[in-house]
């Protein structure tokens, strides 16, 4: 009985992959169309420098969106990632500017500080929302405020600056024109893709999103899986903080306001269902590209800031409507 | 819900008691600032608190906001100060129109009101039929100082872009106008002008894209230093050292950038002193001095490497 329930909630991986590959192909086509459009209508879009720019510009959002994918797949949401990123950046900024450390130790300390801060915030989100079965929307809204306040408190609302030179080097380093920070993000995407598709843990996250009760009846501890998903999301917020610091060479307590919305948008545009259980991190990668290409291309075209914001909004709505039809036909 | 209301009423009552108790000996000044998440106001509050300690002849009650657009809490703060019976309210309005009506109520209650940092809207003041002086810097003039420094460096025909603050914010507008004054005076060519919402990361992104669209940019005018830092980082990653950047605010983080030439100039409007000076002016009036009139300009200064 229980095994039957579980197999219903977790489609057989190979079949699932075909469907998700088709879905990703659709999003990929949309991205391709955008790229084609901007290449034709602007002079500089398809130049090596601009491609490097786009890769750099989507990195933070992509990192946050990878963690967000885990949370949305189990039917949750994490509104706190922007603030947690700022908090992690400030804590790491304090660590990296501590006197008495060489550059290497200082950087290592900062990386540890940022990831631990992110992990701790994510774990708190997960434990509270899973233990009391409360909507993560409201718990993470609380964390959004806690982390922002903590970032301001710890930093005295001052921008922290003058980091070791090597850290800055890392932030602007390129391999064949590809920013190293983007490669870090891409690595996270690949790890997430592997975990979600080829591990029991990953398949159970899909299962929880589809039918939590069935996973529980099959004898798995839903609680810990949920905590893990939120912890991963906090972890990626910590990584995003490191990328932010390396790129800009400062830690600002007002960094990342509204970043959670862009991360959610990347996940949703990437075809992951807000109700959980359906989607992929490859889609998220494509979604982050669509947002980044739009933001970049619309400036190159010379569109005003306000029009740019409106178009981004329209794209999000279109993506959700498409998702509705996708779900409808997939269930037939 | 009801419980919350009772709690709120109790809190107001306590505040009322505390307020009147203190009002007995020293005059009480209520200071209302904008977002304390902003370094500028954080420094301003620190300046005001140091000032309170130094003068020692008044009691300071300082409040800030959650963020730059949280108008409601400023209005609430004014109302709370009226209830507490403070002697003076010194306010940096988050919205130049929304604050006029509550401040009128405060004046009607006999409280000395000093408006600083951002000027209240002239039409709104006329409509409410109140006269209120403004103590503050000339944001437009300040931005023009920075813009002029850039204009002198580039000469006529120099190609520039502007990175603006929050659309609709009065100081963002004024600074943009100041930059545009410089553009006109030095016959610069303005290639593009966009907002990055005062934020470093967004300025980095927006400016990188502007640079792609216009590789021939020669100068950048950023409406605050946080955004100027983002621009400087974008220039570094693009490997360009031929583009001149000016900012505004003189936050500590840009000190090294101005010293080593990555930035040409910024503008100091002495935010730390601004609240303290306004409090001095308010206390003068409380003690029976003449009412303030017109625009009491506070100092601004161009900061360069030498």
Coordinates of C-alpha atoms in Angstrom, one line a residue:
Chain A
X1 CA 0.0 0.0 0.0
X2 CA 2.6 2.5 1.1
X3 CA 5.0 1.7 -1.7
X4 CA 2.2 2.0 -4.2
X5 CA 1.3 5.5 -2.8
X6 CA 4.9 6.5 -3.1
X7 CA 5.4 5.4 -6.7
X8 CA 2.3 7.4 -7.6
X9 CA 3.7 10.6 -6.1
X10 CA 7.1 10.1 -7.6
X11 CA 6.9 9.4 -11.3
X12 CA 9.5 7.1 -12.6
X13 CA 12.7 9.1 -13.2
X14 CA 13.2 8.4 -16.9
X15 CA 9.6 9.3 -17.8
X16 CA 9.8 12.4 -15.7
X17 CA 13.1 13.5 -17.3
X18 CA 11.6 13.3 -20.8
X19 CA 8.8 15.6 -19.7
X20 CA 11.0 18.0 -17.9
X21 CA 13.4 18.0 -20.9
X22 CA 10.5 19.0 -23.2
X23 CA 9.5 21.7 -20.8
X24 CA 13.1 23.0 -20.6
X25 CA 13.3 23.0 -24.4
X26 CA 10.3 25.3 -24.5
X27 CA 11.9 27.7 -22.0
X28 CA 15.1 27.4 -23.9
X29 CA 13.3 28.4 -27.1
X30 CA 11.9 31.5 -25.4
X31 CA 15.4 32.4 -24.3
X32 CA 16.7 31.9 -27.8
X33 CA 14.0 34.1 -29.2
X34 CA 14.9 36.9 -26.8
X35 CA 18.6 36.5 -27.7
X36 CA 17.8 36.6 -31.4
X37 CA 15.6 39.7 -30.9
X38 CA 18.2 41.7 -29.0
X39 CA 21.0 40.5 -31.4
X40 CA 19.0 41.9 -34.4
X41 CA 17.8 45.1 -32.7
X42 CA 20.9 46.2 -30.8
X43 CA 24.5 46.7 -31.9
X44 CA 26.3 45.4 -28.9
X45 CA 24.2 42.6 -27.5
X46 CA 26.0 39.7 -29.0
X47 CA 29.5 40.8 -28.2
X48 CA 31.9 38.9 -26.0
X49 CA 32.0 41.7 -23.5
X50 CA 28.3 41.9 -23.2
X51 CA 28.0 38.2 -22.8
X52 CA 30.5 38.3 -20.0
X53 CA 28.4 41.2 -18.4
X54 CA 25.2 39.1 -18.6
X55 CA 26.9 36.1 -17.0
X56 CA 28.3 38.3 -14.2
X57 CA 24.9 40.1 -13.7
X58 CA 22.8 36.9 -13.4
X59 CA 25.2 35.1 -11.0
X60 CA 23.8 36.3 -7.7
X61 CA 20.2 35.7 -8.8
X62 CA 21.1 32.3 -10.2
X63 CA 22.8 31.3 -6.9
X64 CA 19.8 32.4 -4.9
X65 CA 17.4 30.8 -7.3
X66 CA 19.1 27.4 -7.1
X67 CA 18.3 27.2 -3.3
X68 CA 14.9 28.7 -4.0
X69 CA 14.1 25.8 -6.4
X70 CA 14.5 23.3 -3.5
X71 CA 12.1 25.2 -1.3
X72 CA 9.5 25.8 -4.1
X73 CA 9.7 22.1 -5.1
X74 CA 8.5 21.0 -1.7
X75 CA 5.6 23.6 -2.0
X76 CA 7.3 26.2 0.2
X77 CA 8.6 29.7 -0.5
X78 CA 11.5 31.6 1.0
X79 CA 11.1 35.4 1.2
X80 CA 14.1 36.0 3.3
X81 CA 17.0 35.2 0.9
X82 CA 17.7 38.8 0.0
X83 CA 18.0 39.9 3.7
X84 CA 19.8 36.7 4.6
X85 CA 22.3 37.5 1.9
X86 CA 22.9 41.0 3.3
X87 CA 23.2 39.6 6.8
X88 CA 25.7 37.0 5.7
X89 CA 27.6 39.6 3.8
X90 CA 27.8 41.9 6.8
X91 CA 28.9 39.1 9.1
X92 CA 31.5 38.0 6.6
X93 CA 32.5 41.6 6.1
X94 CA 33.2 42.0 9.8
X95 CA 35.1 38.7 9.7
X96 CA 37.3 39.6 6.7
X97 CA 38.3 43.0 8.1
X98 CA 39.3 41.6 11.5
X99 CA 42.8 42.7 12.3
X100 CA 45.6 40.2 12.6
X101 CA 44.8 37.8 9.8
X102 CA 46.7 37.3 6.5
X103 CA 44.6 37.6 3.3
X104 CA 44.2 33.9 2.9
X105 CA 42.9 33.3 6.4
X106 CA 40.7 36.3 6.3
X107 CA 39.1 35.1 3.1
X108 CA 38.6 31.6 4.5
X109 CA 37.1 33.1 7.6
X110 CA 34.7 35.2 5.5
X111 CA 33.6 32.3 3.4
X112 CA 32.9 30.2 6.5
X113 CA 31.1 33.1 8.2
X114 CA 28.9 33.8 5.3
X115 CA 27.9 30.2 4.7
X116 CA 27.3 29.5 8.4
X117 CA 25.1 32.6 8.7
X118 CA 23.1 31.5 5.6
X119 CA 22.8 27.9 6.8
X120 CA 21.7 29.0 10.3
X121 CA 19.0 31.4 9.0
X122 CA 17.8 28.7 6.5
X123 CA 17.7 26.1 9.2
X124 CA 15.6 28.3 11.5
X125 CA 13.2 28.9 8.6
X126 CA 12.9 25.2 8.0
X127 CA 12.7 24.0 11.6
X128 CA 9.9 26.5 12.5
X129 CA 7.8 26.1 9.4
X130 CA 8.2 22.3 9.3
X131 CA 7.8 21.6 13.1
X132 CA 4.6 23.5 13.5
X133 CA 3.5 23.0 9.9
X134 CA 3.2 26.7 9.4
X135 CA 3.1 28.5 6.0
X136 CA 6.7 29.2 5.1
X137 CA 5.5 32.4 3.5
X138 CA 4.9 34.0 6.9
X139 CA 7.9 32.4 8.7
X140 CA 10.3 33.6 6.1
X141 CA 8.6 37.0 6.0
X142 CA 9.6 37.2 9.7
X143 CA 13.1 36.1 8.8
X144 CA 13.3 38.7 6.1
X145 CA 12.9 41.3 8.9
X146 CA 15.1 39.6 11.4
X147 CA 18.0 39.2 9.0
X148 CA 17.7 42.8 7.7
X149 CA 17.6 44.2 11.2
X150 CA 20.5 42.0 12.2
X151 CA 22.5 43.1 9.1
X152 CA 21.9 46.8 10.1
X153 CA 22.6 46.1 13.8
X154 CA 25.9 44.2 13.2
X155 CA 27.2 46.8 10.7
X156 CA 25.8 49.9 12.5
X157 CA 24.2 50.6 9.1
X158 CA 27.7 51.3 7.7
X159 CA 29.1 50.0 4.5
X160 CA 32.0 47.7 5.3
X161 CA 34.9 48.0 2.9
X162 CA 38.6 47.4 2.1
X163 CA 38.8 43.6 1.7
X164 CA 42.0 41.7 0.7
X165 CA 43.0 42.2 -2.9
X166 CA 42.9 38.5 -3.6
X167 CA 39.2 38.4 -2.8
X168 CA 38.5 41.2 -5.3
X169 CA 40.7 39.3 -7.9
X170 CA 38.4 36.3 -7.4
X171 CA 35.3 38.4 -8.0
X172 CA 36.6 39.7 -11.3
X173 CA 38.5 36.7 -12.5
X174 CA 37.7 35.2 -15.9
X175 CA 38.4 31.9 -17.7
X176 CA 38.1 32.5 -21.4
X177 CA 35.8 35.4 -20.8
X178 CA 33.6 33.4 -18.4
X179 CA 33.5 35.0 -14.9
X180 CA 34.7 32.5 -12.3
X181 CA 31.8 33.6 -10.0
X182 CA 29.4 32.4 -12.8
X183 CA 31.2 29.1 -12.9
X184 CA 30.7 28.7 -9.2
X185 CA 26.9 29.3 -9.8
X186 CA 26.9 26.8 -12.7
X187 CA 28.6 24.2 -10.5
X188 CA 25.9 24.7 -7.9
X189 CA 23.3 24.2 -10.6
X190 CA 24.9 20.9 -11.7
X191 CA 25.2 19.6 -8.1
X192 CA 21.6 20.6 -7.5
X193 CA 20.5 18.9 -10.7
X194 CA 22.3 15.7 -9.7
X195 CA 20.9 15.7 -6.2
X196 CA 17.3 16.4 -7.3
X197 CA 17.3 13.8 -10.1
X198 CA 19.6 10.9 -9.0
X199 CA 19.4 10.7 -5.2
X200 CA 16.7 9.4 -3.0
X201 CA 16.8 12.7 -1.1
X202 CA 16.0 14.6 -4.3
X203 CA 13.3 12.3 -5.5
X204 CA 11.7 12.5 -2.0
X205 CA 11.6 16.4 -2.3
X206 CA 9.6 16.0 -5.4
X207 CA 7.4 13.5 -3.6
X208 CA 6.8 15.9 -0.7
X209 CA 5.8 18.6 -3.1
X210 CA 3.3 16.2 -4.8
X211 CA 1.9 14.4 -1.9
X212 CA 3.4 15.0 1.5
X213 CA 1.2 12.5 3.2
X214 CA 2.2 9.7 0.9
X215 CA 5.9 10.3 1.6
X216 CA 5.1 10.3 5.3
X217 CA 3.1 7.1 5.1
X218 CA 6.0 5.5 3.2
X219 CA 8.0 5.9 6.4
X220 CA 10.1 8.9 5.6
X221 CA 10.7 11.8 8.0
X222 CA 9.1 14.7 6.0
X223 CA 10.3 17.0 8.7
X224 CA 14.0 16.6 8.1
X225 CA 13.6 16.8 4.4
X226 CA 11.8 20.1 4.7
X227 CA 14.4 21.4 7.1
X228 CA 17.1 20.3 4.6
X229 CA 15.4 22.2 1.7
X230 CA 15.3 25.4 3.6
X231 CA 18.8 24.9 4.9
X232 CA 20.0 24.5 1.3
X233 CA 18.3 27.8 0.4
X234 CA 20.0 29.5 3.3
X235 CA 23.3 28.0 2.2
X236 CA 22.9 29.5 -1.3
X237 CA 22.1 32.9 0.2
X238 CA 25.4 32.6 2.0
X239 CA 27.2 31.8 -1.2
X240 CA 25.4 34.7 -2.9
X241 CA 26.8 36.9 -0.1
X242 CA 30.3 35.9 -0.9
X243 CA 29.8 36.5 -4.6
X244 CA 28.3 40.0 -3.8
X245 CA 31.4 40.8 -1.6
X246 CA 33.9 39.6 -4.2
X247 CA 32.2 41.4 -7.0
X248 CA 31.7 44.8 -5.3
X249 CA 34.4 44.7 -2.7
X250 CA 32.0 46.0 0.0
X251 CA 29.4 44.6 2.3
X252 CA 26.3 46.8 2.4
X253 CA 23.5 46.1 5.0
X254 CA 21.0 47.4 2.5
X255 CA 22.1 44.9 -0.2
X256 CA 19.7 42.5 -1.7
X257 CA 16.4 44.3 -1.1
X258 CA 13.9 42.6 -3.3
X259 CA 16.3 39.9 -4.5
X260 CA 14.0 37.2 -3.2
X261 CA 11.4 38.3 -5.8
X262 CA 13.9 38.0 -8.6
X263 CA 15.0 34.6 -7.4
X264 CA 11.3 33.4 -7.2
X265 CA 10.7 34.8 -10.6
X266 CA 13.7 32.9 -12.1
X267 CA 12.3 29.6 -10.6
X268 CA 8.8 30.2 -11.8
X269 CA 9.8 31.4 -15.3
X270 CA 11.9 28.3 -15.3
X271 CA 8.8 26.2 -15.1
X272 CA 8.8 25.1 -11.5
X273 CA 5.3 25.0 -10.1
X274 CA 4.6 27.2 -7.2
X275 CA 2.5 24.5 -5.7
X276 CA 5.5 22.2 -5.6
X277 CA 6.4 18.8 -6.9
X278 CA 7.1 19.8 -10.5
X279 CA 10.0 21.6 -12.1
X280 CA 13.8 21.4 -12.5
X281 CA 16.9 23.4 -11.6
X282 CA 17.9 23.5 -15.3
X283 CA 14.7 25.4 -15.9
X284 CA 15.8 27.7 -13.1
X285 CA 19.1 28.3 -14.9
X286 CA 17.1 29.2 -18.1
X287 CA 14.8 31.4 -16.0
X288 CA 17.6 33.3 -14.5
X289 CA 19.0 33.8 -18.0
X290 CA 15.7 35.1 -19.3
X291 CA 15.5 37.7 -16.5
X292 CA 19.2 38.7 -17.0
X293 CA 19.0 38.9 -20.8
X294 CA 15.8 41.0 -20.5
X295 CA 17.3 43.4 -18.0
X296 CA 20.5 43.8 -20.1
X297 CA 18.9 43.9 -23.6
X298 CA 16.2 46.4 -22.7
X299 CA 18.8 48.8 -21.5
X300 CA 20.8 48.3 -24.7
X301 CA 17.7 49.0 -26.7
X302 CA 17.3 52.3 -24.7
X303 CA 14.0 51.5 -23.1
X304 CA 13.1 53.5 -20.0
X305 CA 13.5 52.0 -16.5
X306 CA 9.8 52.0 -16.0
X307 CA 9.0 50.2 -19.2
X308 CA 11.7 47.7 -18.3
X309 CA 10.0 47.0 -15.0
X310 CA 6.7 46.6 -16.7
X311 CA 8.0 44.1 -19.3
X312 CA 9.7 42.0 -16.6
X313 CA 6.3 41.8 -14.8
X314 CA 4.5 40.8 -17.9
X315 CA 7.0 38.0 -18.5
X316 CA 6.4 36.6 -15.0
X317 CA 2.7 36.6 -15.5
X318 CA 3.0 34.9 -18.9
X319 CA 5.2 32.3 -17.4
X320 CA 2.7 31.4 -14.7
X321 CA -0.1 31.3 -17.2
X322 CA 1.9 29.0 -19.4
X323 CA 2.6 26.8 -16.3
X324 CA -1.2 26.5 -15.8
X325 CA -1.7 25.1 -19.3
X326 CA 1.4 22.9 -18.9
X327 CA 0.0 21.4 -15.7
X328 CA -3.4 20.9 -17.3
X329 CA -2.1 19.0 -20.3
X330 CA 0.4 17.1 -18.3
X331 CA -2.3 15.7 -16.1
X332 CA -4.3 14.4 -19.0
Chain B
X1 CA -6.9 42.5 17.1
X2 CA -8.6 44.0 20.1
X3 CA -5.7 42.9 22.3
X4 CA -3.3 44.7 19.9
X5 CA -5.3 47.9 20.2
X6 CA -5.3 47.8 24.0
X7 CA -1.6 47.2 23.9
X8 CA -1.1 50.1 21.6
X9 CA -3.2 52.3 23.8
X10 CA -1.3 51.3 26.9
X11 CA 2.0 52.0 25.1
X12 CA 0.8 55.4 24.0
X13 CA -0.3 56.1 27.6
X14 CA 3.1 55.1 29.0
X15 CA 4.9 57.2 26.4
X16 CA 2.6 60.1 27.3
X17 CA 3.5 59.8 31.0
X18 CA 7.2 59.6 30.2
X19 CA 7.0 62.5 27.8
X20 CA 5.3 64.9 30.2
X21 CA 7.6 63.8 33.1
X22 CA 10.7 64.8 31.2
X23 CA 9.2 68.0 29.8
X24 CA 9.2 69.5 33.3
X25 CA 12.9 70.4 33.5
X26 CA 14.5 70.5 30.0
X27 CA 12.9 71.3 26.6
X28 CA 12.1 68.1 24.6
X29 CA 13.1 67.9 21.0
X30 CA 11.5 65.2 18.8
X31 CA 13.8 64.3 15.9
X32 CA 12.2 62.5 12.9
X33 CA 14.6 61.1 10.4
X34 CA 14.2 58.9 7.3
X35 CA 15.5 55.3 6.9
X36 CA 18.0 54.4 9.6
X37 CA 19.1 51.7 7.2
X38 CA 20.8 54.5 5.3
X39 CA 24.3 55.3 6.4
X40 CA 23.6 59.0 6.0
X41 CA 20.8 59.0 8.6
X42 CA 22.7 56.7 10.9
X43 CA 25.5 59.1 11.0
X44 CA 23.1 62.0 11.4
X45 CA 21.5 60.3 14.4
X46 CA 24.9 59.6 16.0
X47 CA 25.7 63.3 15.4
X48 CA 22.4 64.4 17.1
X49 CA 23.0 62.1 20.1
X50 CA 26.5 63.4 20.6
X51 CA 25.1 66.9 20.3
X52 CA 22.5 66.2 23.0
X53 CA 25.2 65.0 25.3
X54 CA 27.4 68.0 24.6
X55 CA 24.7 70.7 25.0
X56 CA 23.1 68.9 27.9
X57 CA 20.2 71.4 28.1
X58 CA 17.6 69.5 26.2
X59 CA 16.1 66.0 25.9
X60 CA 16.3 64.3 22.5
X61 CA 13.7 61.8 21.3
X62 CA 14.8 60.4 18.0
X63 CA 12.9 58.1 15.6
X64 CA 13.6 56.8 12.2
X65 CA 11.8 54.7 9.6
X66 CA 12.0 51.1 8.4
X67 CA 12.7 52.2 4.8
X68 CA 12.7 55.2 2.6
X69 CA 9.1 54.8 1.6
X70 CA 7.5 54.1 5.0
X71 CA 5.7 57.5 5.1
X72 CA 3.1 56.2 7.5
X73 CA 5.5 55.8 10.4
X74 CA 6.7 59.4 10.1
X75 CA 3.1 60.6 10.3
X76 CA 2.6 58.4 13.3
X77 CA 5.7 59.8 14.9
X78 CA 4.5 63.4 14.5
X79 CA 1.2 62.4 16.1
X80 CA 2.9 60.7 19.0
X81 CA 5.2 63.7 19.6
X82 CA 2.1 65.9 19.7
X83 CA 0.6 63.6 22.3
X84 CA 3.8 63.6 24.3
X85 CA 3.8 67.4 24.3
X86 CA 7.3 67.9 23.0
X87 CA 8.6 71.5 22.6
X88 CA 10.0 71.1 19.2
X89 CA 9.9 68.7 16.2
X90 CA 12.8 68.6 13.9
X91 CA 11.9 66.6 10.8
X92 CA 13.4 65.2 7.6
X93 CA 10.3 64.4 5.6
X94 CA 10.2 61.2 3.6
X95 CA 7.5 62.7 1.4
X96 CA 7.4 66.4 0.8
X97 CA 3.6 66.5 0.5
X98 CA 2.3 63.8 2.9
X99 CA 4.0 65.4 5.9
X100 CA 2.5 68.9 5.6
X101 CA -0.8 68.2 7.2
X102 CA 0.5 66.4 10.3
X103 CA 3.1 69.2 10.8
X104 CA 0.3 71.8 10.6
X105 CA -1.4 70.0 13.5
X106 CA 1.8 70.1 15.5
X107 CA 2.2 73.8 14.9
X108 CA -1.4 74.4 15.9
X109 CA -0.5 72.6 19.1
X110 CA 2.2 75.2 19.8
X111 CA 5.1 73.0 18.9
X112 CA 8.1 74.6 17.1
X113 CA 8.6 72.8 13.8
X114 CA 11.9 72.8 11.9
X115 CA 12.0 71.2 8.5
X116 CA 15.4 70.0 7.4
X117 CA 17.2 67.8 4.8
X118 CA 14.3 67.6 2.4
X119 CA 12.1 70.7 1.8
X120 CA 8.3 70.4 2.1
X121 CA 6.4 71.0 -1.1
X122 CA 5.7 74.8 -1.6
X123 CA 2.3 74.3 -3.1
X124 CA 1.2 71.9 -0.3
X125 CA 2.3 74.4 2.3
X126 CA 0.4 77.2 0.5
X127 CA -2.7 74.9 0.3
X128 CA -2.5 74.2 4.1
X129 CA -1.8 77.8 4.6
X130 CA 1.3 77.4 6.7
X131 CA 4.7 79.2 6.7
X132 CA 7.6 76.9 7.5
X133 CA 11.3 77.6 6.9
X134 CA 13.6 75.0 5.4
X135 CA 17.0 74.2 6.9
X136 CA 19.1 72.1 4.5
X137 CA 21.7 71.7 1.8
X138 CA 21.2 72.7 -1.8
X139 CA 21.1 69.3 -3.4
X140 CA 20.9 70.8 -6.8
X141 CA 23.8 73.1 -6.1
X142 CA 25.8 70.3 -4.6
X143 CA 25.3 68.0 -7.6
X144 CA 26.3 70.9 -9.8
X145 CA 29.6 71.2 -7.9
X146 CA 30.4 67.6 -8.6
X147 CA 29.1 67.9 -12.2
X148 CA 31.2 71.0 -12.8
X149 CA 34.3 69.2 -11.6
X150 CA 33.6 66.5 -14.2
X151 CA 32.8 69.1 -16.8
X152 CA 36.0 71.0 -16.2
X153 CA 38.0 67.7 -16.5
X154 CA 36.3 66.6 -19.7
X155 CA 35.7 69.9 -21.5
X156 CA 33.0 70.7 -24.0
X157 CA 31.5 67.7 -25.9
X158 CA 32.5 65.2 -23.1
X159 CA 30.1 62.2 -23.2
X160 CA 28.5 61.5 -19.8
X161 CA 25.8 59.4 -18.2
X162 CA 23.8 60.0 -15.0
X163 CA 23.0 57.3 -12.4
X164 CA 19.9 58.6 -10.6
X165 CA 18.5 57.9 -7.1
X166 CA 15.0 56.7 -6.4
X167 CA 12.5 58.1 -9.0
X168 CA 10.2 60.6 -7.3
X169 CA 12.5 61.3 -4.3
X170 CA 13.0 65.0 -4.0
X171 CA 16.8 64.8 -3.4
X172 CA 17.2 62.4 -6.3
X173 CA 15.3 64.9 -8.5
X174 CA 17.4 67.9 -7.3
X175 CA 20.7 66.1 -7.8
X176 CA 19.7 65.0 -11.3
X177 CA 18.8 68.6 -12.1
X178 CA 22.1 69.8 -10.7
X179 CA 24.0 67.3 -12.9
X180 CA 21.9 68.4 -15.9
X181 CA 22.8 72.1 -15.1
X182 CA 26.5 71.1 -15.4
X183 CA 25.8 69.2 -18.6
X184 CA 24.2 72.4 -20.1
X185 CA 26.9 74.7 -18.8
X186 CA 29.9 72.7 -19.9
X187 CA 28.1 71.6 -23.2
X188 CA 28.5 68.0 -22.3
X189 CA 26.7 65.3 -24.2
X190 CA 24.3 63.3 -22.0
X191 CA 24.1 59.8 -23.4
X192 CA 21.8 58.1 -20.9
X193 CA 20.3 58.7 -17.5
X194 CA 18.9 55.8 -15.4
X195 CA 18.0 55.0 -11.8
X196 CA 19.9 52.4 -9.7
X197 CA 17.7 53.1 -6.6
X198 CA 20.7 54.4 -4.6
X199 CA 22.1 50.8 -4.5
X200 CA 25.7 49.5 -5.3
X201 CA 24.9 46.2 -6.9
X202 CA 22.2 47.7 -9.1
X203 CA 24.4 50.6 -10.1
X204 CA 27.1 48.0 -11.1
X205 CA 24.7 46.2 -13.3
X206 CA 23.0 49.2 -14.8
X207 CA 26.2 51.0 -15.5
X208 CA 27.8 47.9 -17.1
X209 CA 24.9 47.8 -19.5
X210 CA 25.2 51.5 -20.2
X211 CA 28.9 51.0 -21.0
X212 CA 28.1 48.2 -23.4
X213 CA 25.5 50.4 -25.1
X214 CA 27.8 53.4 -25.2
X215 CA 31.5 52.3 -25.1
X216 CA 32.5 55.9 -25.7
X217 CA 31.3 57.2 -22.2
X218 CA 33.8 59.6 -20.7
X219 CA 32.2 60.6 -17.4
X220 CA 29.7 59.3 -14.9
X221 CA 27.7 61.3 -12.4
X222 CA 26.3 59.2 -9.6
X223 CA 23.6 60.6 -7.3
X224 CA 25.2 59.0 -4.3
X225 CA 28.4 57.3 -3.3
X226 CA 27.0 53.8 -2.9
X227 CA 26.1 53.9 -6.6
X228 CA 29.5 55.5 -7.5
X229 CA 31.2 52.5 -5.9
X230 CA 29.2 50.1 -8.1
X231 CA 30.2 52.2 -11.1
X232 CA 33.9 52.1 -10.1
X233 CA 33.7 48.3 -9.7
X234 CA 32.1 48.0 -13.2
X235 CA 34.9 50.1 -14.7
X236 CA 37.5 47.9 -13.0
X237 CA 36.0 44.7 -14.4
X238 CA 35.7 46.2 -17.8
X239 CA 39.4 47.2 -17.6
X240 CA 38.6 50.9 -18.2
X241 CA 40.6 53.5 -16.4
X242 CA 39.8 56.4 -18.8
X243 CA 36.3 57.2 -17.4
X244 CA 35.8 59.8 -14.7
X245 CA 33.4 59.2 -11.9
X246 CA 31.8 61.7 -9.5
X247 CA 29.5 60.9 -6.6
X248 CA 27.6 62.5 -3.7
X249 CA 27.6 62.1 0.1
X250 CA 31.3 61.5 1.0
X251 CA 30.7 58.2 2.8
X252 CA 33.9 56.7 4.3
X253 CA 34.1 53.9 1.7
X254 CA 34.9 56.3 -1.1
X255 CA 37.8 57.9 0.7
X256 CA 40.4 55.5 -0.8
X257 CA 38.8 55.7 -4.2
X258 CA 39.2 59.5 -4.3
X259 CA 42.7 59.3 -3.0
X260 CA 43.9 56.9 -5.7
X261 CA 42.0 58.6 -8.5
X262 CA 39.3 55.9 -9.2
X263 CA 36.9 58.7 -8.4
X264 CA 37.4 62.4 -9.2
X265 CA 35.1 63.9 -6.6
X266 CA 32.2 63.7 -4.2
X267 CA 30.1 66.2 -2.3
X268 CA 30.0 66.5 1.5
X269 CA 26.8 67.9 2.9
X270 CA 27.8 67.4 6.5
X271 CA 24.9 65.1 7.4
X272 CA 26.3 64.5 10.8
X273 CA 25.9 68.1 11.7
X274 CA 22.7 68.8 9.8
X275 CA 20.3 67.4 12.5
X276 CA 22.4 69.0 15.3
X277 CA 22.3 72.4 13.6
X278 CA 18.6 72.2 13.0
X279 CA 18.1 71.3 16.7
X280 CA 20.1 74.4 17.7
X281 CA 17.9 76.5 15.5
X282 CA 14.7 74.9 16.9
X283 CA 15.9 75.6 20.5
X284 CA 16.5 79.2 19.7
X285 CA 12.9 79.6 18.7
X286 CA 11.7 77.6 21.7
X287 CA 13.6 80.1 24.0
X288 CA 11.7 83.0 22.4
X289 CA 13.9 83.8 19.4
X290 CA 12.5 84.9 16.1
X291 CA 10.7 82.5 13.8
X292 CA 12.9 81.0 11.0
X293 CA 12.1 82.2 7.5
X294 CA 12.8 81.1 4.0
X295 CA 15.7 78.7 3.2
X296 CA 18.5 78.4 5.8
X297 CA 21.2 76.9 3.6
X298 CA 23.6 74.5 5.3
X299 CA 27.1 74.1 4.0
X300 CA 28.1 71.8 1.1
X301 CA 31.6 71.1 0.0
X302 CA 33.3 69.5 -3.0
X303 CA 35.7 66.8 -1.9
X304 CA 38.6 65.9 -4.2
X305 CA 42.0 64.3 -3.9
X306 CA 43.8 67.5 -3.1

